PDB file of C-alpha atoms in Angstrom:
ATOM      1  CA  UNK A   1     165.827 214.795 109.107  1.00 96.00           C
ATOM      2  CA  UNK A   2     162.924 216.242 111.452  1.00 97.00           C
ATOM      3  CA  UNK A   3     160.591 214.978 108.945  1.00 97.00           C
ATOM      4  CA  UNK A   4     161.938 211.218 109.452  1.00 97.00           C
ATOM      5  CA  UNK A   5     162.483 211.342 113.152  1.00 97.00           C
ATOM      6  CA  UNK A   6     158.990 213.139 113.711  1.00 97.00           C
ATOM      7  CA  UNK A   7     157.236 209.730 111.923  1.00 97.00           C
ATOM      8  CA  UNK A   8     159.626 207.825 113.736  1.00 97.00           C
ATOM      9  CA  UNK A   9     158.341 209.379 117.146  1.00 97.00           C
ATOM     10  CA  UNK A  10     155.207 208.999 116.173  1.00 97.00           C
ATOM     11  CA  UNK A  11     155.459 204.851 116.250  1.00 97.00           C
ATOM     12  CA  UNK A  12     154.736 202.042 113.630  1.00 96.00           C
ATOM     13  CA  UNK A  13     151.380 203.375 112.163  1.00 97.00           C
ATOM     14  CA  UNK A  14     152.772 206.564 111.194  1.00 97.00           C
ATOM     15  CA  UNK A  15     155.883 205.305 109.211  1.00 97.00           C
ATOM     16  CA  UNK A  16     153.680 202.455 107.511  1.00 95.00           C
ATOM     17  CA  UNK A  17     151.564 205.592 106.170  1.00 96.00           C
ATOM     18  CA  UNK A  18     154.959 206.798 104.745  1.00 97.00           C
ATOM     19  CA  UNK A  19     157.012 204.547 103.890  1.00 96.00           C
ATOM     20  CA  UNK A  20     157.180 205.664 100.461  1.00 96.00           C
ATOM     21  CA  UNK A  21     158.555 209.157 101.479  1.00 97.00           C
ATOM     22  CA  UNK A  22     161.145 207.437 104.162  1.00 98.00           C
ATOM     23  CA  UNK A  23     162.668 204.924 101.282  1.00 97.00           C
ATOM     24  CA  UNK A  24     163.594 208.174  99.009  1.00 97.00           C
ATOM     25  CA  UNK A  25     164.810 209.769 101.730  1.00 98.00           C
ATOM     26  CA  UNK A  26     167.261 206.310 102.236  1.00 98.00           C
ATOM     27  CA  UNK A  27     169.093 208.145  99.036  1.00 97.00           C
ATOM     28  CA  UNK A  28     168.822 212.000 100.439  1.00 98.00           C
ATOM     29  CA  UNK A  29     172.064 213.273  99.973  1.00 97.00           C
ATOM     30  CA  UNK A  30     172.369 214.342 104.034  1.00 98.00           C
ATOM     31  CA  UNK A  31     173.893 211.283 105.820  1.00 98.00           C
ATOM     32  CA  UNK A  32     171.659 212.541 109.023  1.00 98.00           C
ATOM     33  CA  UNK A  33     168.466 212.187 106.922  1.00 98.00           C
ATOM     34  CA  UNK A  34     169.214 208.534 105.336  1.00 98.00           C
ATOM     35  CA  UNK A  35     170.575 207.453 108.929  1.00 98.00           C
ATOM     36  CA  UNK A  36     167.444 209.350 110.511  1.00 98.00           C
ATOM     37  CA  UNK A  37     164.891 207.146 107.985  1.00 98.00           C
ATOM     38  CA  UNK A  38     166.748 204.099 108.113  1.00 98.00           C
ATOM     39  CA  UNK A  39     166.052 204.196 111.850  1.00 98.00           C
ATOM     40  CA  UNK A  40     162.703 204.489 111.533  1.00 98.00           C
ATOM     41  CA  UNK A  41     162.264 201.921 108.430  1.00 98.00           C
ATOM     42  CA  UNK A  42     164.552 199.460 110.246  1.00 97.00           C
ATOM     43  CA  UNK A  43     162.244 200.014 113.664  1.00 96.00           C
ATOM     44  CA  UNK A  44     159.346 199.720 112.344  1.00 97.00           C
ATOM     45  CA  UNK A  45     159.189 198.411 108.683  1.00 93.00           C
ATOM     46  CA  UNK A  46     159.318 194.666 107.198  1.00 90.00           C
ATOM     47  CA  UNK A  47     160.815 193.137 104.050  1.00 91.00           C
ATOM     48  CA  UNK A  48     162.959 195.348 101.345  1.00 94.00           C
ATOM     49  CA  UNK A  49     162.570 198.358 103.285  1.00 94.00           C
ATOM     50  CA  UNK A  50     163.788 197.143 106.496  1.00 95.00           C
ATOM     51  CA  UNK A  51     166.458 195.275 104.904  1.00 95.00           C
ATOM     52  CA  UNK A  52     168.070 198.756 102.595  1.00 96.00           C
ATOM     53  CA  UNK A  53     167.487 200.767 105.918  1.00 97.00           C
ATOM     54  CA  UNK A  54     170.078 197.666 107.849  1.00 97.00           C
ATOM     55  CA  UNK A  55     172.172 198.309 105.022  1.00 97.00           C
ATOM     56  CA  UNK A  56     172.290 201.858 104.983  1.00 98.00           C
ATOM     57  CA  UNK A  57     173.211 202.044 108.280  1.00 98.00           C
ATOM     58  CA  UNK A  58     175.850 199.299 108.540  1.00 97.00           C
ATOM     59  CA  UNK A  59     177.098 201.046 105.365  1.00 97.00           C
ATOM     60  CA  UNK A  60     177.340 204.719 107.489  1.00 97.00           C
ATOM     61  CA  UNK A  61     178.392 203.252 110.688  1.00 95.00           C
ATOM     62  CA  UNK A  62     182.012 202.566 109.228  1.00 93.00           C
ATOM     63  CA  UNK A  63     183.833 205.639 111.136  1.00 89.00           C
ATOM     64  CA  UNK A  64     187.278 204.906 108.350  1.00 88.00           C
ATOM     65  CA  UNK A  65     184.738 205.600 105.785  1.00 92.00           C
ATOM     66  CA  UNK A  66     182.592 208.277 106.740  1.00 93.00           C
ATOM     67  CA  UNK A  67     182.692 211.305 108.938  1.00 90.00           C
ATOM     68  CA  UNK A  68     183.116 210.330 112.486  1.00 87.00           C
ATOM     69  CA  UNK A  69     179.451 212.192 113.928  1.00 91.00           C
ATOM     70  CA  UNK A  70     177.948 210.150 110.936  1.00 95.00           C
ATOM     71  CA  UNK A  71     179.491 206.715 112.258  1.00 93.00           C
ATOM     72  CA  UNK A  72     178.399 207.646 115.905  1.00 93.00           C
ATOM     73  CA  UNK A  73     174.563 208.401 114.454  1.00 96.00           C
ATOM     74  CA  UNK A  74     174.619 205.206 112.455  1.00 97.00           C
ATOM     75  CA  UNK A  75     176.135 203.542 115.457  1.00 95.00           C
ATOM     76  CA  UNK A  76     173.378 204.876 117.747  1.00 96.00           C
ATOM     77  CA  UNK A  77     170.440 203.971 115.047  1.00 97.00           C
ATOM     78  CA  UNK A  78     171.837 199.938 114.647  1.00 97.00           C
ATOM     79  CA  UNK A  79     171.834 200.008 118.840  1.00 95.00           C
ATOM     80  CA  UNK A  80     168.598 201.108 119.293  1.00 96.00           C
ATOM     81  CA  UNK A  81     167.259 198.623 116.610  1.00 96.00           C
ATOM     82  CA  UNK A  82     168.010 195.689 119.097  1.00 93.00           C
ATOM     83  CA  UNK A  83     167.621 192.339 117.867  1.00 93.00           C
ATOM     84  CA  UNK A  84     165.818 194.056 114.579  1.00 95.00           C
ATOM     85  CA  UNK A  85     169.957 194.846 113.685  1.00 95.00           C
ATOM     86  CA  UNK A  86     170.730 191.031 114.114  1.00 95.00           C
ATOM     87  CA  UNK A  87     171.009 190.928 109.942  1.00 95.00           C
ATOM     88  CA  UNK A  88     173.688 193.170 109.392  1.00 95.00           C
ATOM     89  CA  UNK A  89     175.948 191.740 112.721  1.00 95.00           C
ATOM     90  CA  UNK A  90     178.726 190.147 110.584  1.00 94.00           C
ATOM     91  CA  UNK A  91     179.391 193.994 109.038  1.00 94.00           C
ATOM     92  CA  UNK A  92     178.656 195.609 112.474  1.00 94.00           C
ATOM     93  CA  UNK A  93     181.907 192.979 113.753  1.00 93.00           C
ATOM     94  CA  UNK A  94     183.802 193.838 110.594  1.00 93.00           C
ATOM     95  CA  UNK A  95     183.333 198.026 111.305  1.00 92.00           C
ATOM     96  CA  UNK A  96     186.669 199.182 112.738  1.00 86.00           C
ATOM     97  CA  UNK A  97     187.155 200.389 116.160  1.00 80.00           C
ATOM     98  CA  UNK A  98     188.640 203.566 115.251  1.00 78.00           C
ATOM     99  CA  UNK A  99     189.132 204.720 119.410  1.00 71.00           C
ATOM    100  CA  UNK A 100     192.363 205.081 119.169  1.00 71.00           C
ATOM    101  CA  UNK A 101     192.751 206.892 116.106  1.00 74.00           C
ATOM    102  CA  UNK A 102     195.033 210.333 117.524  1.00 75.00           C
ATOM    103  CA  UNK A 103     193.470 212.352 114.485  1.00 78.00           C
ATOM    104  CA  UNK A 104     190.366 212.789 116.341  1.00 74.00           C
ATOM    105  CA  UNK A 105     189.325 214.656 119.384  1.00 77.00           C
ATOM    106  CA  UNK A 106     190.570 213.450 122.559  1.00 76.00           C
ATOM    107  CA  UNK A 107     187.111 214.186 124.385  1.00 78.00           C
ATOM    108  CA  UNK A 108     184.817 211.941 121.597  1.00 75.00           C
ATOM    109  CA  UNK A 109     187.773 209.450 120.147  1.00 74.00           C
ATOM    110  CA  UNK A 110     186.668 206.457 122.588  1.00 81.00           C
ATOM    111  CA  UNK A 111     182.957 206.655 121.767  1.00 81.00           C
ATOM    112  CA  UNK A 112     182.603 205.034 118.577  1.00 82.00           C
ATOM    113  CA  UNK A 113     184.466 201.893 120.135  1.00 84.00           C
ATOM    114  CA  UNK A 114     182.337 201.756 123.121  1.00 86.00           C
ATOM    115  CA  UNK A 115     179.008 202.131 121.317  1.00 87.00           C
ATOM    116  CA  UNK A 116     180.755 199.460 119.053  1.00 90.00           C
ATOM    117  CA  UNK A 117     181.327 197.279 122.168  1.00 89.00           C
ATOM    118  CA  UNK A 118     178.355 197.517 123.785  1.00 91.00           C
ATOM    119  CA  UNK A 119     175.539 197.102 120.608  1.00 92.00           C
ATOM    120  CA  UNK A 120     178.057 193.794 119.592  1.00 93.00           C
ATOM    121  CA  UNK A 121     177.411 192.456 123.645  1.00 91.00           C
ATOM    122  CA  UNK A 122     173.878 193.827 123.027  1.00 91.00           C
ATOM    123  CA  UNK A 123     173.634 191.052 119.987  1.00 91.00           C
ATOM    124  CA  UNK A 124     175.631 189.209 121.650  1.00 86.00           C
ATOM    125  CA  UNK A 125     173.195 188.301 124.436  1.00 79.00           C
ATOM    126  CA  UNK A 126     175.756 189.516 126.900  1.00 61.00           C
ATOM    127  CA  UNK A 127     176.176 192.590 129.316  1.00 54.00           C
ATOM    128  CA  UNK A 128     177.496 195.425 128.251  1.00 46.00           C
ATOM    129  CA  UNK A 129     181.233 196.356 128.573  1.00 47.00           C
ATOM    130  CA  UNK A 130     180.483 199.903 130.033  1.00 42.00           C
TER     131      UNK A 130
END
């Protein structure tokens, strides 16, 4: 994970030099460290790699399919991509506002719906609802 988000710190340059190392780490078995070097593939990267680190994220940022902290990092990566997460926007519509689920904690519950709301109005070319 450190590893990933180190390169991804270190800009453009530094994740071109390892790319290599960043697309196996798109099949680590830690959720944090594929979401962690699909962020930096997806910022940074062009063609196939770009395109698997879209999918790995709109894949992880389903909160009905994977833990809920997973969702919210996948969430935060495809928000932070901008207009670079404009591919994967259909799935990022279709992922399921899961705010009002009562299984999960009252104090985080909402947050996967608003960071929902506001990377769709992000994409959307409109202001965000928060």
């Amino acid at each position: 994970y450190w590893g990933a988000m180190a390169l991804l710190m270190r800009g453009g340059e530094a994740v071109r030099a390892e790319k290599e190392l960043l697309v196996r780490a798109l099949a680590d078995p830690a959720p944090a460290v594929q979401i962690a070097a699909a962020r930096a593939l997806g910022q940074y990267a062009g063609g196939d790699e770009w395109e698997r680190s879209l999918e790995v994220l709109a894949e992880r940022a389903d909160a009905s399919r994977n833990p809920y902290y997973v969702a919210i990092q996948a969430l935060n990566a495809l928000d932070a991509l901008d207009e670079r997460a404009r591919p994967v926007l259909a799935r990022i519509r279709q992922l399921p506002d899961t705010s009002q689920d009562a299984s999960r904690d009252p104090r985080t519950r909402d947050y996967t719906g608003r960071l929902l709301r506001k990377t769709l109005a992000d994409l959307d070319g409109g202001k965000s609802p928060l």
